[in-house]
Short mmCIF file of C-alpha atoms in Angstrom, two decimals:
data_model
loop_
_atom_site.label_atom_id
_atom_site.label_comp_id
_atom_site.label_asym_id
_atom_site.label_seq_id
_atom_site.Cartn_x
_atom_site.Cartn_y
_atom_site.Cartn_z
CA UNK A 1 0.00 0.00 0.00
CA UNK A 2 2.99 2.41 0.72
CA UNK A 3 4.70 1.54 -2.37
CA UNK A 4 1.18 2.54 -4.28
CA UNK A 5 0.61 5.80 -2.49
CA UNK A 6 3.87 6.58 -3.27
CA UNK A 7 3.86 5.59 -7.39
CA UNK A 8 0.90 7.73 -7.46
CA UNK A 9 2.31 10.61 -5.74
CA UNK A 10 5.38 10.50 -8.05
CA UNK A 11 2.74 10.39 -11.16
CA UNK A 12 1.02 13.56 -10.23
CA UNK A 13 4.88 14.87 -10.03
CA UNK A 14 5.46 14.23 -13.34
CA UNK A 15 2.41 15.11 -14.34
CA UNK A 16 2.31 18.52 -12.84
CA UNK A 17 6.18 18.92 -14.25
CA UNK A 18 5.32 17.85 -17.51
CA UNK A 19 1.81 19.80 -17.45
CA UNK A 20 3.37 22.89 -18.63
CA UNK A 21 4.56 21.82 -22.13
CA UNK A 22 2.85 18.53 -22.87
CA UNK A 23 0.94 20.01 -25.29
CA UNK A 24 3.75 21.48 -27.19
CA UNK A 25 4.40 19.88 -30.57
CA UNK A 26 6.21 19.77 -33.58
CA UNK A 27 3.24 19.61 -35.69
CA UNK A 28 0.82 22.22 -33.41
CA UNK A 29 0.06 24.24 -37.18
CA UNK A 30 0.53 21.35 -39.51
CA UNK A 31 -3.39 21.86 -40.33
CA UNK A 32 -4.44 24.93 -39.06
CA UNK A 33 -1.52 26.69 -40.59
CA UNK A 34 0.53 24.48 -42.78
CA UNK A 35 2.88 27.19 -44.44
CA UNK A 36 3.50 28.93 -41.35
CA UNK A 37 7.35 27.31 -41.42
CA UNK A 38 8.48 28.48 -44.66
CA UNK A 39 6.20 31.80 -44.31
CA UNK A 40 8.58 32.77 -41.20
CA UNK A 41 12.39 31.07 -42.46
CA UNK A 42 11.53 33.62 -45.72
CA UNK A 43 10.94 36.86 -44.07
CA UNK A 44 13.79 35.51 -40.89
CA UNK A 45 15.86 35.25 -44.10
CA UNK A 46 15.27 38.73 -46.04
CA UNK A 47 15.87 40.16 -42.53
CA UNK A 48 19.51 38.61 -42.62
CA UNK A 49 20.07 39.23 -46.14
CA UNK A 50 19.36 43.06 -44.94
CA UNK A 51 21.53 43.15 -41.99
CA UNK A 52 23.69 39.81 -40.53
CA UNK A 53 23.42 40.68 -36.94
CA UNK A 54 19.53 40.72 -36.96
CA UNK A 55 19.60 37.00 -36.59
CA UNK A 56 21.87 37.24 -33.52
CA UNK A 57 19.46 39.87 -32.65
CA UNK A 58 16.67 37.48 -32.97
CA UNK A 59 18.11 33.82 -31.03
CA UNK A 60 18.58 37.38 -28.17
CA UNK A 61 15.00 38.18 -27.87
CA UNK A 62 13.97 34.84 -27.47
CA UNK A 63 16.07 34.17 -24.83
CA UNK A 64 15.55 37.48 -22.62
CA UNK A 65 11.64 36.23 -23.84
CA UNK A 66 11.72 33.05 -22.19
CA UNK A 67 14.32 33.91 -18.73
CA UNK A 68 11.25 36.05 -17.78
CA UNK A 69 8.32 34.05 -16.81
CA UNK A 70 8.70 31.79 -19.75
CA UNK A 71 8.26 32.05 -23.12
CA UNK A 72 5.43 33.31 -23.37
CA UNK A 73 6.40 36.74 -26.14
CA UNK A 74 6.16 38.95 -23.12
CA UNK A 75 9.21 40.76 -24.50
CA UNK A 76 7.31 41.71 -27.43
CA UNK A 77 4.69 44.08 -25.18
CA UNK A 78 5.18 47.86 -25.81
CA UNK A 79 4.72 50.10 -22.55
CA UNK A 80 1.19 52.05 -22.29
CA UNK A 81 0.17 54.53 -20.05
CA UNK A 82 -0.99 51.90 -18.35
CA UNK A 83 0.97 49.07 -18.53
CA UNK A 84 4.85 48.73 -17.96
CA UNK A 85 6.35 45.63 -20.41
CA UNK A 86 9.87 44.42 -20.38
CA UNK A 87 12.02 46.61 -22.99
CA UNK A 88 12.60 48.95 -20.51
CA UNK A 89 14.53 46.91 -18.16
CA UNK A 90 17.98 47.29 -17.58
CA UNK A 91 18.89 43.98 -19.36
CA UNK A 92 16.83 45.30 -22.44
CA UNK A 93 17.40 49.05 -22.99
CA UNK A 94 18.91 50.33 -25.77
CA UNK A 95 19.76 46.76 -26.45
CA UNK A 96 17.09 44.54 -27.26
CA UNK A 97 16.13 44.91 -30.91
CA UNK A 98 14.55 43.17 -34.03
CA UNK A 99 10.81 43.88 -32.76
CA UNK A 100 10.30 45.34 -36.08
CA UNK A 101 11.43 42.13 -37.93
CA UNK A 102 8.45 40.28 -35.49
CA UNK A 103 6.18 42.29 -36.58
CA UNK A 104 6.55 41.89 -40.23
CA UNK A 105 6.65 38.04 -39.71
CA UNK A 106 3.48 38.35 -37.37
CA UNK A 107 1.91 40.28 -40.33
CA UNK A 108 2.65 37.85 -43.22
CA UNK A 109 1.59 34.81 -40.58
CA UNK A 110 -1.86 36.82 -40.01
CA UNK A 111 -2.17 37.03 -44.17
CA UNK A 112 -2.02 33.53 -44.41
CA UNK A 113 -3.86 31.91 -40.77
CA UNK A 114 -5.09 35.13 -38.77
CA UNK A 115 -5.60 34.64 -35.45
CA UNK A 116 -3.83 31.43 -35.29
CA UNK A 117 -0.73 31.30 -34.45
CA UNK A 118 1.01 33.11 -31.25
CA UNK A 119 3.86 35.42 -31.27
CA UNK A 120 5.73 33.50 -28.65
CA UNK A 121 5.84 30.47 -31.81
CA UNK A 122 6.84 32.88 -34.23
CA UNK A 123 9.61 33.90 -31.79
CA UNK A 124 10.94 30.34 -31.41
CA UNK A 125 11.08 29.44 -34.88
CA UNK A 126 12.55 32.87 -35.95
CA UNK A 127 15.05 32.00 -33.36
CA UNK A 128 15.76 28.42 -34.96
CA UNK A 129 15.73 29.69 -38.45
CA UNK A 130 18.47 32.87 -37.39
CA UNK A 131 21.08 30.17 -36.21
CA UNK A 132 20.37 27.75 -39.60
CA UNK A 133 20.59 31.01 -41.75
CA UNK A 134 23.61 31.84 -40.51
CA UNK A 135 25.38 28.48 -40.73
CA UNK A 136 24.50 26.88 -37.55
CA UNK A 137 21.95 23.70 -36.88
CA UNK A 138 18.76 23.60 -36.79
CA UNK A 139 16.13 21.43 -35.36
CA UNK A 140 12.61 21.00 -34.83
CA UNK A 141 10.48 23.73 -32.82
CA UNK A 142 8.06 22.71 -30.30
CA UNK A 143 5.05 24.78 -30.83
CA UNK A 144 1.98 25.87 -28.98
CA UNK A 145 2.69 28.73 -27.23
CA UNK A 146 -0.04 31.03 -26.29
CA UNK A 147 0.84 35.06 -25.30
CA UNK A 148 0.65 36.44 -22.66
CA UNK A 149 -1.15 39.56 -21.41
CA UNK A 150 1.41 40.94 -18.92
CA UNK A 151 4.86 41.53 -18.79
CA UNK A 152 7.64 41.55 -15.46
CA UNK A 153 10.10 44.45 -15.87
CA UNK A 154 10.94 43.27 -12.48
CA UNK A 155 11.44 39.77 -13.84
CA UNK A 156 13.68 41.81 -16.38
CA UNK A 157 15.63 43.09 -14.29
CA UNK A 158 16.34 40.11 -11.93
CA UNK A 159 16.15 36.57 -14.31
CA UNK A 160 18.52 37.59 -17.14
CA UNK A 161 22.13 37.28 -16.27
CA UNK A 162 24.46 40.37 -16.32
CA UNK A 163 27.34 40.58 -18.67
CA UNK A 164 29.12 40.64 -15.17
CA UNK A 165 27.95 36.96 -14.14
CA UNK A 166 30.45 34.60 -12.24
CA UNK A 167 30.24 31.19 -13.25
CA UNK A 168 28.77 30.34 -10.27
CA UNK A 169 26.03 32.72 -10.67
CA UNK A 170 25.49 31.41 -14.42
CA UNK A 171 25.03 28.01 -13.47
CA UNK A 172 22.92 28.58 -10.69
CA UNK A 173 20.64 30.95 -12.41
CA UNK A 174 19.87 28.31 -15.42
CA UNK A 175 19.58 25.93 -13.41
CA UNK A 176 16.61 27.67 -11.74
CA UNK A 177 15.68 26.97 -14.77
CA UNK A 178 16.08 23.52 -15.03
CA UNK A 179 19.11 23.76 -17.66
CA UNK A 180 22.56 22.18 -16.66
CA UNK A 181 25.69 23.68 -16.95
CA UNK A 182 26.03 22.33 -20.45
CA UNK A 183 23.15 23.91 -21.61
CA UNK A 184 24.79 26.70 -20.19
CA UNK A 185 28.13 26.48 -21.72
CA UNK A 186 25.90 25.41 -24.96
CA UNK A 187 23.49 28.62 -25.45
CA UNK A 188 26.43 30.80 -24.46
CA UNK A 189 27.55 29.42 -27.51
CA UNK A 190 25.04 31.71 -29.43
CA UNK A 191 27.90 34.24 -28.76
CA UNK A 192 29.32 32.89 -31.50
CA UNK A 193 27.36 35.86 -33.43
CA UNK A 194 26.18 39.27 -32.57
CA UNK A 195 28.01 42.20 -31.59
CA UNK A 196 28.29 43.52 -28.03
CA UNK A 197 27.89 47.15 -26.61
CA UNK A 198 31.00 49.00 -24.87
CA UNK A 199 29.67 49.54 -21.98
CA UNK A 200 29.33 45.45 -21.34
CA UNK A 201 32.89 45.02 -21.90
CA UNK A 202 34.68 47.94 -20.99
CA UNK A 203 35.47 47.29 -17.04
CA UNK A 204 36.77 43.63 -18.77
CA UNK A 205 38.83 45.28 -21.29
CA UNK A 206 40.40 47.56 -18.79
CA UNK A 207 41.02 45.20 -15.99
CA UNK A 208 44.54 43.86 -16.58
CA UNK A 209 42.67 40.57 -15.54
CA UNK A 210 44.69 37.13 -15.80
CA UNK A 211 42.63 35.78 -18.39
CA UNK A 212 42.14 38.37 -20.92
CA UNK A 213 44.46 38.47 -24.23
CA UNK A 214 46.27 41.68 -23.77
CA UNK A 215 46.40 42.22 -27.61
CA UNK A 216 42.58 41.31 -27.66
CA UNK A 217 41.78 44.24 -24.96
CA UNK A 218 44.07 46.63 -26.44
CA UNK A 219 42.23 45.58 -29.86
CA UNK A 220 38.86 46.28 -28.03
CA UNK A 221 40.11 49.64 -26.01
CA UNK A 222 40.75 51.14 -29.65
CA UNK A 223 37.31 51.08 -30.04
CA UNK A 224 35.34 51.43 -26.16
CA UNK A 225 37.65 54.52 -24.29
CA UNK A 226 37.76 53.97 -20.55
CA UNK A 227 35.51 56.94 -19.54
CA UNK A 228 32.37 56.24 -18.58
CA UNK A 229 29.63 57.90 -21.18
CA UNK A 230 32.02 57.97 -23.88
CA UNK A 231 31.27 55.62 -26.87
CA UNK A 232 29.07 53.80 -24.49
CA UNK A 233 26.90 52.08 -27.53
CA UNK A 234 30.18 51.68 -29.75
CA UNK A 235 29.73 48.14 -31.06
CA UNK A 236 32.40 45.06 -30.46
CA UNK A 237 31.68 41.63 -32.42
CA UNK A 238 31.12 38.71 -29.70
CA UNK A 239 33.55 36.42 -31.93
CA UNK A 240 36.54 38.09 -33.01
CA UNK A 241 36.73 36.01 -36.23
CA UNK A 242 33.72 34.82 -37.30
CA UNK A 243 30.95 37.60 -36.15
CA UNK A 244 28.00 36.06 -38.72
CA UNK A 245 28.98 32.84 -38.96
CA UNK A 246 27.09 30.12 -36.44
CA UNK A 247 30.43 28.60 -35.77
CA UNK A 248 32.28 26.94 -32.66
CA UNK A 249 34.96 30.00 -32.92
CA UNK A 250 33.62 31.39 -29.69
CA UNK A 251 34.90 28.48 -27.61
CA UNK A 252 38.58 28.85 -29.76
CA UNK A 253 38.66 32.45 -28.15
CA UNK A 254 37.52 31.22 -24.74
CA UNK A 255 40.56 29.07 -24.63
CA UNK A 256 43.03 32.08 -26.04
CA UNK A 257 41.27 34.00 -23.20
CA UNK A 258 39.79 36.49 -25.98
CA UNK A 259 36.22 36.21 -24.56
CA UNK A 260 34.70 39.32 -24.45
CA UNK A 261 32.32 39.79 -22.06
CA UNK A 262 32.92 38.35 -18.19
CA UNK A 263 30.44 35.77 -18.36
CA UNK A 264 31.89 34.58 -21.47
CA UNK A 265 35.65 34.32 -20.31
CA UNK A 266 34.38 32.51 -16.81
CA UNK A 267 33.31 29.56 -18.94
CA UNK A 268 37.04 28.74 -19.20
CA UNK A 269 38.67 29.82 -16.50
CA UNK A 270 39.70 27.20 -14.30
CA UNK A 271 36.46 25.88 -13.47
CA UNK A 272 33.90 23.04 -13.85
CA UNK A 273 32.76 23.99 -17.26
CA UNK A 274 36.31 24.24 -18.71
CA UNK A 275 36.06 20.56 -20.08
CA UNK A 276 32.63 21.54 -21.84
CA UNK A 277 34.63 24.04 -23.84
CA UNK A 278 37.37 22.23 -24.72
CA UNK A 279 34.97 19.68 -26.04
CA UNK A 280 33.61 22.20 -28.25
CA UNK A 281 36.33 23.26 -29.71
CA UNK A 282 37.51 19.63 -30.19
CA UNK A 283 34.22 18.71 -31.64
CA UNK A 284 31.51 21.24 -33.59
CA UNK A 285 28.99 18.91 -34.11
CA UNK A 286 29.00 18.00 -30.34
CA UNK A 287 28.15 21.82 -29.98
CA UNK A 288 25.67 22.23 -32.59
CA UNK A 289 23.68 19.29 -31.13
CA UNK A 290 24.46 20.23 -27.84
CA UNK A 291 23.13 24.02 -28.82
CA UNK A 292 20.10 22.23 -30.81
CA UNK A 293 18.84 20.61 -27.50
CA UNK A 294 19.76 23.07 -25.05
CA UNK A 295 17.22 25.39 -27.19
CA UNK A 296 14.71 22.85 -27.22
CA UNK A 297 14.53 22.80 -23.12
CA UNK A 298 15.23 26.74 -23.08
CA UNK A 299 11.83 26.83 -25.41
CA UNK A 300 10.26 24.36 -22.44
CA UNK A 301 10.01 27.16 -19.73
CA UNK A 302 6.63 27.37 -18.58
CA UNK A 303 4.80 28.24 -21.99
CA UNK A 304 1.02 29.21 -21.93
CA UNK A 305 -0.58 26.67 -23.43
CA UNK A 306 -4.43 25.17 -23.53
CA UNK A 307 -6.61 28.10 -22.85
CA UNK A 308 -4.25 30.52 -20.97
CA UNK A 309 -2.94 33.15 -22.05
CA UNK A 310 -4.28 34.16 -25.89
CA UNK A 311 -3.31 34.25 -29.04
CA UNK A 312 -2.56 38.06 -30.18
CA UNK A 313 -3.42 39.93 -33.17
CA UNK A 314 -0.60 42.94 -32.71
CA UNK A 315 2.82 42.06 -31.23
CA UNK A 316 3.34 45.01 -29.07
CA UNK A 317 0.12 44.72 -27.68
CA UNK A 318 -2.87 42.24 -25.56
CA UNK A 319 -5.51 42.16 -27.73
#
């Protein structure tokens, strides 16, 4: 009788564990919006085309999307006299970007199914289809996402890891999150693309710190001066040598100490995820699967599914 009571107590674990994404799927739209893949990889892909570092700009919002109360497109929510969303928060100011590039998706998804699919799916896959554009793998997108109709600038503030991060703090923060410390080493690896603001970098760059490059910071330094408010939004590519290519080179300059923000450098530096990187470097395709799954469980965090949340017309807005 013990041994039942506690089987069934386990079950409603899982079950309540599970509850939050079990009715995600791979083929959520396959009838109710059957072009909605190649509708979104076409305008992800005439973004690129336009500009290279909107896709990095892209795989970003999803992730600051789904570190605050899930991915749910919260992000996405414009501020109203009313109503204070998430692009305000220190993580997202003057930083976030690529809204506009949702929109126009959201628009040609509405043209073909309106009212169908959410703008938390059109996030993922625009995510998914960035990192394939750009070279990288690509796999397939769990979908069923509803939006929601608040936002957390508090959440903002507090869920998304600082450019400052110790390891320590990295891994415990995704692991809140139920991701391990190779997902962590694994999604870092998005890094890989995208460029960086000075202000992220510059107390790195000037720090004299054992594990920074000295030719790499005086290489940075040329273009972020060490006064505070000067050339604070001056741009810096994340990889040195391969800034729009979806690439394992971002691990190569973790190991030549050439990472360039603090919570990229403290995945190899002397600690437990050291091996992880060297792995990488040894082996891409361990990465790009690694990456591919890691995304799959980062898209996992408590979506809206069922009848919460709703399915909205306008990104920037509840319906």
């Amino acid at each position: 009788m013990a041994s039942l009571k506690i089987a069934i107590v386990l079950t409603a674990l899982l079950v309540l564990l599970s509850g939050s994404f079990a009715q995600l799927s791979t083929n959520f739209y396959a009838t109710s919006c059957p072009n909605l893949l190649p509708t979104v990889r076409s305008a992800v892909n005439s973004a690129i085309q336009s500009e290279a570092r909107m896709g990095a700009s892209l795989v970003r919002l999803f992730f600051h999307d789904c570190f605050v109360n899930g991915c749910d497109g919260s992000i996405l929510l414009d501020d109203t006299s009313s109503f204070t969303g998430e692009k305000t928060a220190n993580p997202n100011r003057n930083s976030v970007r690529g809204f506009n590039v949702i929109d126009n998706i959201k628009s040609a998804v509405e043209r073909a199914c309106p009212g169908v699919v959410s703008c938390a799916d059109i996030l993922a896959i625009a995510a998914r289809d960035s990192v394939n554009i750009l070279g990288g793998p690509t796999w397939n997108v769990r979908l069923g996402r509803r939006d929601a109709r608040t936002a957390s600038l508090s959440g903002a503030n507090n869920n998304i890891p600082p450019p400052t991060s110790t390891l320590s703090t990295l891994i415990s923060r995704y692991g809140s999150f139920g991701l391990s410390a190779r997902d962590l080493v694994a999604l870092s690896g998005a890094h890989t693309i995208g460029q960086a603001r000075c202000t992220t970098f510059r107390a790195r760059i000037y720090s004299n710190g054992t594990n920074l490059d000295p030719s790499f910071a005086r290489t940075r330094q040329g273009n972020c001066p060490r006064a505070a408010g000067t050339g604070d939004n001056n741009l810096a590519p994340l990889d040195i040598q391969t800034p729009t290519r979806f690439d394992n080179n971002y691990f190569r300059n973790l190991v030549n100490q050439r990472g360039l923000l603090n919570s990229d450098q403290v995945l190899f530096s002397g600690g437990s995820t050291d091996s992880i990187v060297r792995g990488y470097v040894a082996n891409p395709g361990s990465f790009s699967s690694d990456f591919a799954a890691a995304m799959t469980r980062m898209g996992d965090i408590s979506p809206l599914t069922g009848s919460n949340g709703e399915i909205r017309r306008n990104c920037r807005r509840v319906n």
